[in-house]
Amino acid sequence: MRISTIKILCCPVCHGRLTLSVTETTVLEDGEEDIVGGTLTCTACRVDYPVREGIPEMIPPGAACSEDK
Amino acid sequence: MTEKADDTGLSGKAGSIKDMVRTSYAAVAQRKSGCCCGGPDLDAIAEAHGYSEEDLEKVPEGAHLGLGCGNPLALASLKGGETVLDLGSGAGFDCFLAAYRVGPKGHVIGVDMTYEMVRRAREHAETAALSQVEFRLGEIEHLPVEDESIDLVISNCVINLSPDKEQVFREAYRVLRQGGTLMISDIVITGILPEKVSQSAVMYAGCIAGAVSQEEYVRLLEKAGFMAIEMLESRPYPLEEAACCVPDEKLAEGPAFTAEEVAAVAGAVASVKIQAKKML
């Protein structure tokens, strides 16, 4: 995910703002950072959403996920 | 009591329906190409849905799985730099077409609850070097998207799959900017479905058994706050198209439909294109 698009992301449960901690990035052709791994944390309800292989996993807690990656 | 179809997997619980849909589409995402059920070929499906040859040539190979039922972008007015959200983005086909329309300064976000689809879509975006398109694993009933941040919400043959359509429309309304547009291709019921079809898990994944009537669809949109609701197109949605959305092994497990049942579906199910606005 592009770092600039975090401003239009929010917590799917409470619509709170998210903070990002990054573990892995690459740089896109236009020079912007692409977050490959990390965690998005809701500042309101404190739920963590992982970013894995560049994909933010924003399924609300408690909802079943497709499979364990 | 009427005997139910042997694939009746519809317990009515939202969670179990979602799991069934997710599992089904995860299997479809593994296909190398689109429909392989003996139905119409992908190009014929795309043409019937209103896509041009140019559209098909532009998008990354493998992004079109033939799972839609129309072309929600065809009549949408989009300007460079705008932000588009696709509810149930699948392998990314409509997102990529939107990406060309909004240009490098725009944003396109695809949300899908099936990891396999999102992964495939992201791979296509990387291959096509379309960095204005991004995909999130998420549920269309709980969008991970900021209030009033989207110019156009599109969705192609997905909302029928949601057990809580009212919540989907509420969320679409929340994320749209004032003056923003919702443009949907979806399935509605226009007649009476045979019970073997309406109770079938296979036909739920095939976008028929979860669909509601056109009147109910419009009522739910109005309830969410949408205005200027217009039905732009309507065409029959035959069983053979529904079969494209179902993995082969599930089709094999499901019930066989008689010629009468197939004909009843042809007369009772429509693919429609609906536009609605969030007014200023």
mmCIF file of C-alpha atoms in Angstrom:
data_model
loop_
_atom_site.group_PDB
_atom_site.id
_atom_site.type_symbol
_atom_site.label_atom_id
_atom_site.label_comp_id
_atom_site.label_asym_id
_atom_site.label_seq_id
_atom_site.Cartn_x
_atom_site.Cartn_y
_atom_site.Cartn_z
ATOM 1 C CA MET A 1 0.000 0.000 0.000
ATOM 2 C CA ARG A 2 1.151 3.508 -0.776
ATOM 3 C CA ILE A 3 1.977 5.539 2.257
ATOM 4 C CA SER A 4 -0.095 8.449 0.888
ATOM 5 C CA THR A 5 -3.308 6.431 0.836
ATOM 6 C CA ILE A 6 -3.317 5.918 4.600
ATOM 7 C CA LYS A 7 -5.271 9.178 4.840
ATOM 8 C CA ILE A 8 -8.309 7.593 3.212
ATOM 9 C CA LEU A 9 -8.039 4.384 5.229
ATOM 10 C CA CYS A 10 -9.828 3.990 8.539
ATOM 11 C CA CYS A 11 -10.742 1.322 11.048
ATOM 12 C CA PRO A 12 -13.550 -0.808 9.559
ATOM 13 C CA VAL A 13 -15.137 -1.199 13.000
ATOM 14 C CA CYS A 14 -15.198 2.270 14.583
ATOM 15 C CA HIS A 15 -13.942 4.397 11.626
ATOM 16 C CA GLY A 16 -11.117 5.645 13.838
ATOM 17 C CA ARG A 17 -7.856 6.941 12.423
ATOM 18 C CA LEU A 18 -4.991 4.517 11.920
ATOM 19 C CA THR A 19 -1.336 4.696 12.764
ATOM 20 C CA LEU A 20 1.198 2.685 10.814
ATOM 21 C CA SER A 21 4.263 0.822 11.987
ATOM 22 C CA VAL A 22 6.393 -0.445 9.148
ATOM 23 C CA THR A 23 8.546 -3.561 8.944
ATOM 24 C CA GLU A 24 9.203 -3.731 5.192
ATOM 25 C CA THR A 25 8.991 -1.238 2.340
ATOM 26 C CA THR A 26 9.905 -0.900 -1.306
ATOM 27 C CA VAL A 27 10.066 2.215 -3.447
ATOM 28 C CA LEU A 28 7.629 2.632 -6.320
ATOM 29 C CA GLU A 29 8.614 3.902 -9.772
ATOM 30 C CA ASP A 30 7.411 7.404 -8.903
ATOM 31 C CA GLY A 31 9.595 7.456 -5.796
ATOM 32 C CA GLU A 32 6.802 6.944 -3.242
ATOM 33 C CA GLU A 33 7.182 4.351 -0.512
ATOM 34 C CA ASP A 34 5.144 1.165 -0.817
ATOM 35 C CA ILE A 35 4.446 -0.525 2.516
ATOM 36 C CA VAL A 36 4.985 -4.265 2.070
ATOM 37 C CA GLY A 37 4.821 -5.318 5.719
ATOM 38 C CA GLY A 38 3.682 -3.668 8.930
ATOM 39 C CA THR A 39 0.729 -3.032 11.169
ATOM 40 C CA LEU A 40 -2.072 -0.491 11.077
ATOM 41 C CA THR A 41 -3.439 0.269 14.543
ATOM 42 C CA CYS A 42 -6.698 2.043 15.255
ATOM 43 C CA THR A 43 -6.072 5.032 17.511
ATOM 44 C CA ALA A 44 -9.620 4.773 18.885
ATOM 45 C CA CYS A 45 -10.333 1.072 19.516
ATOM 46 C CA ARG A 46 -6.681 -0.122 19.414
ATOM 47 C CA VAL A 47 -7.363 -3.020 17.027
ATOM 48 C CA ASP A 48 -4.328 -4.053 14.929
ATOM 49 C CA TYR A 49 -4.633 -4.785 11.212
ATOM 50 C CA PRO A 50 -1.610 -6.432 9.581
ATOM 51 C CA VAL A 51 -0.140 -5.360 6.256
ATOM 52 C CA ARG A 52 1.248 -8.473 4.585
ATOM 53 C CA GLU A 53 2.755 -8.746 1.114
ATOM 54 C CA GLY A 54 1.616 -5.185 0.497
ATOM 55 C CA ILE A 55 -2.011 -5.931 1.338
ATOM 56 C CA PRO A 56 -3.696 -4.264 4.335
ATOM 57 C CA GLU A 57 -5.887 -6.917 5.951
ATOM 58 C CA MET A 58 -8.820 -4.882 7.194
ATOM 59 C CA ILE A 59 -11.257 -7.635 8.147
ATOM 60 C CA PRO A 60 -13.045 -6.745 11.410
ATOM 61 C CA PRO A 61 -11.890 -8.873 14.345
ATOM 62 C CA GLY A 62 -14.062 -11.912 14.848
ATOM 63 C CA ALA A 63 -14.883 -12.278 11.147
ATOM 64 C CA ALA A 64 -13.498 -15.460 9.672
ATOM 65 C CA CYS A 65 -10.592 -15.120 7.289
ATOM 66 C CA SER A 66 -10.169 -17.031 4.071
ATOM 67 C CA GLU A 67 -7.264 -19.142 5.239
ATOM 68 C CA ASP A 68 -4.192 -18.871 7.363
ATOM 69 C CA LYS A 69 -1.520 -17.526 5.138
ATOM 70 C CA MET B 1 -43.045 -29.539 3.558
ATOM 71 C CA THR B 2 -41.322 -29.118 0.243
ATOM 72 C CA GLU B 3 -38.185 -31.165 -0.238
ATOM 73 C CA LYS B 4 -35.124 -28.972 -0.366
ATOM 74 C CA ALA B 5 -32.225 -29.228 -2.779
ATOM 75 C CA ASP B 6 -29.398 -31.438 -1.601
ATOM 76 C CA ASP B 7 -26.919 -28.569 -1.683
ATOM 77 C CA THR B 8 -28.918 -26.461 0.725
ATOM 78 C CA GLY B 9 -26.125 -24.860 2.689
ATOM 79 C CA LEU B 10 -27.949 -21.663 3.483
ATOM 80 C CA SER B 11 -28.429 -21.633 7.214
ATOM 81 C CA GLY B 12 -29.475 -18.001 7.062
ATOM 82 C CA LYS B 13 -26.667 -16.944 9.374
ATOM 83 C CA ALA B 14 -24.638 -14.094 7.948
ATOM 84 C CA GLY B 15 -21.308 -15.585 9.044
ATOM 85 C CA SER B 16 -21.877 -18.968 7.461
ATOM 86 C CA ILE B 17 -23.105 -17.418 4.207
ATOM 87 C CA LYS B 18 -20.002 -15.218 4.067
ATOM 88 C CA ASP B 19 -17.750 -18.224 4.706
ATOM 89 C CA MET B 20 -19.458 -20.168 1.932
ATOM 90 C CA VAL B 21 -19.105 -17.259 -0.511
ATOM 91 C CA ARG B 22 -15.486 -16.656 0.475
ATOM 92 C CA THR B 23 -14.539 -20.316 0.035
ATOM 93 C CA SER B 24 -16.291 -20.464 -3.303
ATOM 94 C CA TYR B 25 -14.583 -17.355 -4.709
ATOM 95 C CA ALA B 26 -11.203 -18.398 -3.289
ATOM 96 C CA ALA B 27 -11.484 -21.483 -5.519
ATOM 97 C CA VAL B 28 -12.564 -19.377 -8.508
ATOM 98 C CA ALA B 29 -9.533 -17.107 -7.928
ATOM 99 C CA GLN B 30 -7.242 -20.083 -8.554
ATOM 100 C CA ARG B 31 -8.486 -20.459 -12.117
ATOM 101 C CA LYS B 32 -5.906 -19.672 -14.751
ATOM 102 C CA SER B 33 -8.539 -18.022 -16.899
ATOM 103 C CA GLY B 34 -12.220 -17.306 -16.433
ATOM 104 C CA CYS B 35 -15.280 -19.448 -16.777
ATOM 105 C CA CYS B 36 -14.379 -23.040 -17.512
ATOM 106 C CA CYS B 37 -17.785 -24.543 -16.974
ATOM 107 C CA GLY B 38 -18.686 -25.042 -20.611
ATOM 108 C CA GLY B 39 -20.569 -21.763 -20.678
ATOM 109 C CA PRO B 40 -19.916 -18.854 -22.994
ATOM 110 C CA ASP B 41 -16.295 -17.794 -23.482
ATOM 111 C CA LEU B 42 -14.858 -14.815 -21.627
ATOM 112 C CA ASP B 43 -14.828 -12.425 -24.558
ATOM 113 C CA ALA B 44 -18.474 -13.200 -25.291
ATOM 114 C CA ILE B 45 -19.350 -12.581 -21.641
ATOM 115 C CA ALA B 46 -17.435 -9.298 -21.644
ATOM 116 C CA GLU B 47 -19.179 -8.164 -24.812
ATOM 117 C CA ALA B 48 -22.583 -9.021 -23.345
ATOM 118 C CA HIS B 49 -21.656 -6.979 -20.261
ATOM 119 C CA GLY B 50 -20.820 -3.892 -22.302
ATOM 120 C CA TYR B 51 -17.014 -3.933 -22.372
ATOM 121 C CA SER B 52 -15.201 -2.934 -25.551
ATOM 122 C CA GLU B 53 -12.389 -4.860 -27.206
ATOM 123 C CA GLU B 54 -10.119 -1.989 -26.226
ATOM 124 C CA ASP B 55 -11.090 -2.413 -22.562
ATOM 125 C CA LEU B 56 -10.121 -6.078 -22.715
ATOM 126 C CA GLU B 57 -6.787 -5.359 -24.381
ATOM 127 C CA LYS B 58 -5.862 -2.691 -21.831
ATOM 128 C CA VAL B 59 -6.228 -4.662 -18.617
ATOM 129 C CA PRO B 60 -3.620 -7.109 -17.326
ATOM 130 C CA GLU B 61 -4.140 -10.655 -18.558
ATOM 131 C CA GLY B 62 -6.045 -12.740 -16.036
ATOM 132 C CA ALA B 63 -7.767 -9.769 -14.388
ATOM 133 C CA HIS B 64 -11.039 -10.553 -16.132
ATOM 134 C CA LEU B 65 -12.560 -13.705 -14.689
ATOM 135 C CA GLY B 66 -16.032 -13.229 -16.158
ATOM 136 C CA LEU B 67 -17.567 -12.867 -12.700
ATOM 137 C CA GLY B 68 -19.379 -9.577 -13.242
ATOM 138 C CA CYS B 69 -22.812 -9.077 -14.691
ATOM 139 C CA GLY B 70 -22.362 -5.705 -16.375
ATOM 140 C CA ASN B 71 -19.962 -2.835 -16.787
ATOM 141 C CA PRO B 72 -20.569 -0.326 -13.982
ATOM 142 C CA LEU B 73 -17.977 2.070 -15.380
ATOM 143 C CA ALA B 74 -19.442 2.329 -18.874
ATOM 144 C CA LEU B 75 -21.840 5.160 -18.088
ATOM 145 C CA ALA B 76 -19.919 6.702 -15.201
ATOM 146 C CA SER B 77 -18.456 10.133 -15.679
ATOM 147 C CA LEU B 78 -14.957 10.141 -14.241
ATOM 148 C CA LYS B 79 -12.355 12.866 -14.294
ATOM 149 C CA GLY B 80 -8.603 12.643 -13.924
ATOM 150 C CA GLY B 81 -7.477 12.777 -10.302
ATOM 151 C CA GLU B 82 -10.708 11.372 -8.838
ATOM 152 C CA THR B 83 -10.966 8.549 -6.304
ATOM 153 C CA VAL B 84 -12.905 5.371 -7.074
ATOM 154 C CA LEU B 85 -13.834 2.545 -4.706
ATOM 155 C CA ASP B 86 -14.795 -0.909 -6.022
ATOM 156 C CA LEU B 87 -16.888 -3.041 -3.660
ATOM 157 C CA GLY B 88 -15.887 -6.666 -4.193
ATOM 158 C CA SER B 89 -13.040 -5.984 -6.592
ATOM 159 C CA GLY B 90 -12.190 -9.620 -7.370
ATOM 160 C CA ALA B 91 -9.159 -9.947 -9.648
ATOM 161 C CA GLY B 92 -9.274 -6.207 -10.312
ATOM 162 C CA PHE B 93 -10.770 -5.893 -13.814
ATOM 163 C CA ASP B 94 -13.007 -2.855 -13.180
ATOM 164 C CA CYS B 95 -10.354 -1.262 -10.932
ATOM 165 C CA PHE B 96 -7.830 -1.331 -13.765
ATOM 166 C CA LEU B 97 -10.288 0.216 -16.223
ATOM 167 C CA ALA B 98 -11.071 2.905 -13.635
ATOM 168 C CA ALA B 99 -7.325 3.479 -13.133
ATOM 169 C CA TYR B 100 -6.903 4.436 -16.783
ATOM 170 C CA ARG B 101 -9.832 6.840 -16.467
ATOM 171 C CA VAL B 102 -8.622 8.649 -13.320
ATOM 172 C CA GLY B 103 -4.995 8.703 -14.480
ATOM 173 C CA PRO B 104 -1.821 8.666 -12.398
ATOM 174 C CA LYS B 105 -3.062 11.456 -10.089
ATOM 175 C CA GLY B 106 -6.243 9.561 -9.217
ATOM 176 C CA HIS B 107 -6.765 6.687 -6.822
ATOM 177 C CA VAL B 108 -8.638 3.433 -7.213
ATOM 178 C CA ILE B 109 -9.238 1.229 -4.196
ATOM 179 C CA GLY B 110 -10.548 -2.289 -4.449
ATOM 180 C CA VAL B 111 -11.988 -4.029 -1.392
ATOM 181 C CA ASP B 112 -12.597 -7.772 -1.395
ATOM 182 C CA MET B 113 -13.004 -10.272 1.450
ATOM 183 C CA THR B 114 -11.284 -13.125 -0.418
ATOM 184 C CA TYR B 115 -7.534 -13.116 0.159
ATOM 185 C CA GLU B 116 -6.820 -15.110 -2.995
ATOM 186 C CA MET B 117 -8.615 -12.506 -5.124
ATOM 187 C CA VAL B 118 -6.857 -9.562 -3.477
ATOM 188 C CA ARG B 119 -3.452 -11.206 -3.904
ATOM 189 C CA ARG B 120 -4.144 -11.916 -7.564
ATOM 190 C CA ALA B 121 -5.363 -8.340 -8.114
ATOM 191 C CA ARG B 122 -2.247 -6.867 -6.504
ATOM 192 C CA GLU B 123 -0.029 -9.031 -8.701
ATOM 193 C CA HIS B 124 -1.862 -7.725 -11.767
ATOM 194 C CA ALA B 125 -1.433 -4.122 -10.586
ATOM 195 C CA GLU B 126 2.306 -4.692 -10.201
ATOM 196 C CA THR B 127 2.582 -6.311 -13.628
ATOM 197 C CA ALA B 128 0.732 -3.415 -15.243
ATOM 198 C CA ALA B 129 2.704 -0.829 -13.219
ATOM 199 C CA LEU B 130 -0.597 0.801 -12.267
ATOM 200 C CA SER B 131 0.427 2.225 -8.931
ATOM 201 C CA GLN B 132 -2.743 4.311 -8.567
ATOM 202 C CA VAL B 133 -4.677 1.076 -7.897
ATOM 203 C CA GLU B 134 -4.576 -0.521 -4.467
ATOM 204 C CA PHE B 135 -6.377 -3.431 -2.921
ATOM 205 C CA ARG B 136 -7.458 -4.052 0.663
ATOM 206 C CA LEU B 137 -8.699 -7.248 2.222
ATOM 207 C CA GLY B 138 -11.962 -6.165 3.786
ATOM 208 C CA GLU B 139 -15.700 -6.575 3.969
ATOM 209 C CA ILE B 140 -18.074 -4.375 2.020
ATOM 210 C CA GLU B 141 -20.315 -4.203 5.109
ATOM 211 C CA HIS B 142 -17.395 -2.707 7.096
ATOM 212 C CA LEU B 143 -15.379 -0.579 4.695
ATOM 213 C CA PRO B 144 -11.895 0.415 5.874
ATOM 214 C CA VAL B 145 -12.395 3.744 4.112
ATOM 215 C CA GLU B 146 -12.567 7.267 5.532
ATOM 216 C CA ASP B 147 -15.894 9.191 5.520
ATOM 217 C CA GLU B 148 -16.588 11.291 2.413
ATOM 218 C CA SER B 149 -13.351 10.384 0.646
ATOM 219 C CA ILE B 150 -14.670 8.765 -2.555
ATOM 220 C CA ASP B 151 -16.016 10.328 -5.772
ATOM 221 C CA LEU B 152 -17.425 7.165 -7.320
ATOM 222 C CA VAL B 153 -18.328 3.840 -5.739
ATOM 223 C CA ILE B 154 -18.685 0.972 -8.204
ATOM 224 C CA SER B 155 -19.627 -2.659 -7.715
ATOM 225 C CA ASN B 156 -20.093 -5.452 -10.184
ATOM 226 C CA CYS B 157 -22.296 -8.406 -9.292
ATOM 227 C CA VAL B 158 -21.267 -8.519 -5.642
ATOM 228 C CA ILE B 159 -23.854 -6.845 -3.406
ATOM 229 C CA ASN B 160 -26.308 -9.678 -4.082
ATOM 230 C CA LEU B 161 -23.827 -11.906 -2.220
ATOM 231 C CA SER B 162 -24.001 -9.857 0.972
ATOM 232 C CA PRO B 163 -26.328 -11.108 3.702
ATOM 233 C CA ASP B 164 -26.665 -7.470 4.893
ATOM 234 C CA LYS B 165 -27.275 -5.281 1.843
ATOM 235 C CA GLU B 166 -28.667 -2.444 3.942
ATOM 236 C CA GLN B 167 -25.344 -2.165 5.767
ATOM 237 C CA VAL B 168 -23.449 -2.241 2.441
ATOM 238 C CA PHE B 169 -25.457 0.718 1.125
ATOM 239 C CA ARG B 170 -25.045 2.596 4.425
ATOM 240 C CA GLU B 171 -21.295 2.152 4.155
ATOM 241 C CA ALA B 172 -21.211 3.195 0.478
ATOM 242 C CA TYR B 173 -23.147 6.323 1.429
ATOM 243 C CA ARG B 174 -20.802 7.101 4.321
ATOM 244 C CA VAL B 175 -17.617 6.951 2.225
ATOM 245 C CA LEU B 176 -18.980 8.956 -0.732
ATOM 246 C CA ARG B 177 -18.329 12.670 -0.942
ATOM 247 C CA GLN B 178 -21.343 14.984 -1.165
ATOM 248 C CA GLY B 179 -22.364 14.876 -4.811
ATOM 249 C CA GLY B 180 -20.665 11.496 -5.275
ATOM 250 C CA THR B 181 -22.118 8.671 -7.352
ATOM 251 C CA LEU B 182 -22.823 5.006 -6.766
ATOM 252 C CA MET B 183 -22.841 2.950 -9.982
ATOM 253 C CA ILE B 184 -23.717 -0.714 -9.606
ATOM 254 C CA SER B 185 -24.195 -3.678 -11.858
ATOM 255 C CA ASP B 186 -26.021 -6.373 -9.925
ATOM 256 C CA ILE B 187 -28.627 -9.097 -9.977
ATOM 257 C CA VAL B 188 -32.241 -8.565 -8.984
ATOM 258 C CA ILE B 189 -35.202 -10.932 -8.895
ATOM 259 C CA THR B 190 -38.054 -9.965 -11.185
ATOM 260 C CA GLY B 191 -40.244 -13.062 -10.901
ATOM 261 C CA ILE B 192 -40.649 -16.241 -8.897
ATOM 262 C CA LEU B 193 -37.637 -18.514 -8.443
ATOM 263 C CA PRO B 194 -38.066 -22.279 -8.129
ATOM 264 C CA GLU B 195 -37.356 -23.239 -4.504
ATOM 265 C CA LYS B 196 -34.564 -25.563 -5.595
ATOM 266 C CA VAL B 197 -32.790 -22.462 -6.944
ATOM 267 C CA SER B 198 -33.662 -19.990 -4.176
ATOM 268 C CA GLN B 199 -32.490 -22.411 -1.455
ATOM 269 C CA SER B 200 -29.327 -23.507 -3.241
ATOM 270 C CA ALA B 201 -25.905 -22.642 -1.817
ATOM 271 C CA VAL B 202 -24.454 -23.118 -5.300
ATOM 272 C CA MET B 203 -26.921 -20.580 -6.674
ATOM 273 C CA TYR B 204 -26.132 -18.210 -3.791
ATOM 274 C CA ALA B 205 -22.496 -18.201 -4.918
ATOM 275 C CA GLY B 206 -23.855 -17.916 -8.449
ATOM 276 C CA CYS B 207 -25.382 -14.551 -7.506
ATOM 277 C CA ILE B 208 -29.033 -15.604 -7.734
ATOM 278 C CA ALA B 209 -30.208 -17.033 -4.403
ATOM 279 C CA GLY B 210 -29.011 -14.009 -2.399
ATOM 280 C CA ALA B 211 -30.510 -11.425 -4.747
ATOM 281 C CA VAL B 212 -33.528 -9.310 -3.767
ATOM 282 C CA SER B 213 -36.270 -7.774 -5.882
ATOM 283 C CA GLN B 214 -35.690 -4.555 -7.784
ATOM 284 C CA GLU B 215 -38.197 -2.784 -5.506
ATOM 285 C CA GLU B 216 -36.384 -3.960 -2.378
ATOM 286 C CA TYR B 217 -33.041 -2.914 -3.869
ATOM 287 C CA VAL B 218 -34.308 0.620 -4.489
ATOM 288 C CA ARG B 219 -35.938 0.738 -1.036
ATOM 289 C CA LEU B 220 -32.640 -0.162 0.658
ATOM 290 C CA LEU B 221 -30.771 2.480 -1.364
ATOM 291 C CA GLU B 222 -33.317 5.115 -0.358
ATOM 292 C CA LYS B 223 -33.136 4.024 3.277
ATOM 293 C CA ALA B 224 -29.338 4.523 3.207
ATOM 294 C CA GLY B 225 -29.893 8.103 2.042
ATOM 295 C CA PHE B 226 -29.306 7.806 -1.692
ATOM 296 C CA MET B 227 -31.277 10.003 -4.067
ATOM 297 C CA ALA B 228 -31.763 10.286 -7.831
ATOM 298 C CA ILE B 229 -31.870 6.494 -8.082
ATOM 299 C CA GLU B 230 -32.046 5.433 -11.711
ATOM 300 C CA MET B 231 -32.349 2.002 -13.295
ATOM 301 C CA LEU B 232 -30.163 2.434 -16.375
ATOM 302 C CA GLU B 233 -30.211 -1.034 -17.910
ATOM 303 C CA SER B 234 -31.822 -4.405 -17.408
ATOM 304 C CA ARG B 235 -31.272 -7.715 -19.175
ATOM 305 C CA PRO B 236 -31.989 -11.350 -18.352
ATOM 306 C CA TYR B 237 -29.349 -13.235 -16.344
ATOM 307 C CA PRO B 238 -29.396 -16.874 -17.391
ATOM 308 C CA LEU B 239 -28.241 -19.836 -15.282
ATOM 309 C CA GLU B 240 -25.240 -20.461 -17.507
ATOM 310 C CA GLU B 241 -23.802 -17.075 -16.517
ATOM 311 C CA ALA B 242 -24.464 -17.815 -12.846
ATOM 312 C CA ALA B 243 -22.528 -21.059 -13.251
ATOM 313 C CA CYS B 244 -19.399 -19.064 -14.167
ATOM 314 C CA CYS B 245 -19.226 -17.699 -10.619
ATOM 315 C CA VAL B 246 -19.138 -21.146 -9.067
ATOM 316 C CA PRO B 247 -16.109 -23.458 -8.893
ATOM 317 C CA ASP B 248 -16.511 -26.587 -11.037
ATOM 318 C CA GLU B 249 -16.382 -28.970 -8.081
ATOM 319 C CA LYS B 250 -19.225 -27.102 -6.343
ATOM 320 C CA LEU B 251 -21.268 -27.171 -9.533
ATOM 321 C CA ALA B 252 -20.740 -30.911 -9.731
ATOM 322 C CA GLU B 253 -21.915 -31.327 -6.124
ATOM 323 C CA GLY B 254 -24.948 -29.104 -6.611
ATOM 324 C CA PRO B 255 -28.360 -30.114 -7.862
ATOM 325 C CA ALA B 256 -29.109 -30.667 -11.532
ATOM 326 C CA PHE B 257 -31.770 -28.266 -12.743
ATOM 327 C CA THR B 258 -34.525 -29.326 -15.088
ATOM 328 C CA ALA B 259 -35.228 -27.492 -18.345
ATOM 329 C CA GLU B 260 -38.302 -25.968 -16.662
ATOM 330 C CA GLU B 261 -36.210 -24.652 -13.772
ATOM 331 C CA VAL B 262 -33.625 -23.201 -16.141
ATOM 332 C CA ALA B 263 -36.409 -21.468 -18.081
ATOM 333 C CA ALA B 264 -37.985 -20.185 -14.845
ATOM 334 C CA VAL B 265 -34.684 -18.588 -13.837
ATOM 335 C CA ALA B 266 -34.313 -16.967 -17.255
ATOM 336 C CA GLY B 267 -37.663 -15.281 -16.731
ATOM 337 C CA ALA B 268 -37.158 -14.320 -13.095
ATOM 338 C CA VAL B 269 -33.627 -12.968 -12.800
ATOM 339 C CA ALA B 270 -32.231 -9.771 -14.290
ATOM 340 C CA SER B 271 -28.851 -8.101 -14.424
ATOM 341 C CA VAL B 272 -29.391 -4.389 -13.859
ATOM 342 C CA LYS B 273 -27.326 -1.245 -13.793
ATOM 343 C CA ILE B 274 -28.316 1.194 -11.077
ATOM 344 C CA GLN B 275 -27.064 4.714 -10.467
ATOM 345 C CA ALA B 276 -27.649 6.667 -7.266
ATOM 346 C CA LYS B 277 -26.325 9.931 -5.872
ATOM 347 C CA LYS B 278 -25.313 11.296 -2.508
ATOM 348 C CA MET B 279 -26.766 14.753 -2.909
ATOM 349 C CA LEU B 280 -25.036 17.978 -1.918
#
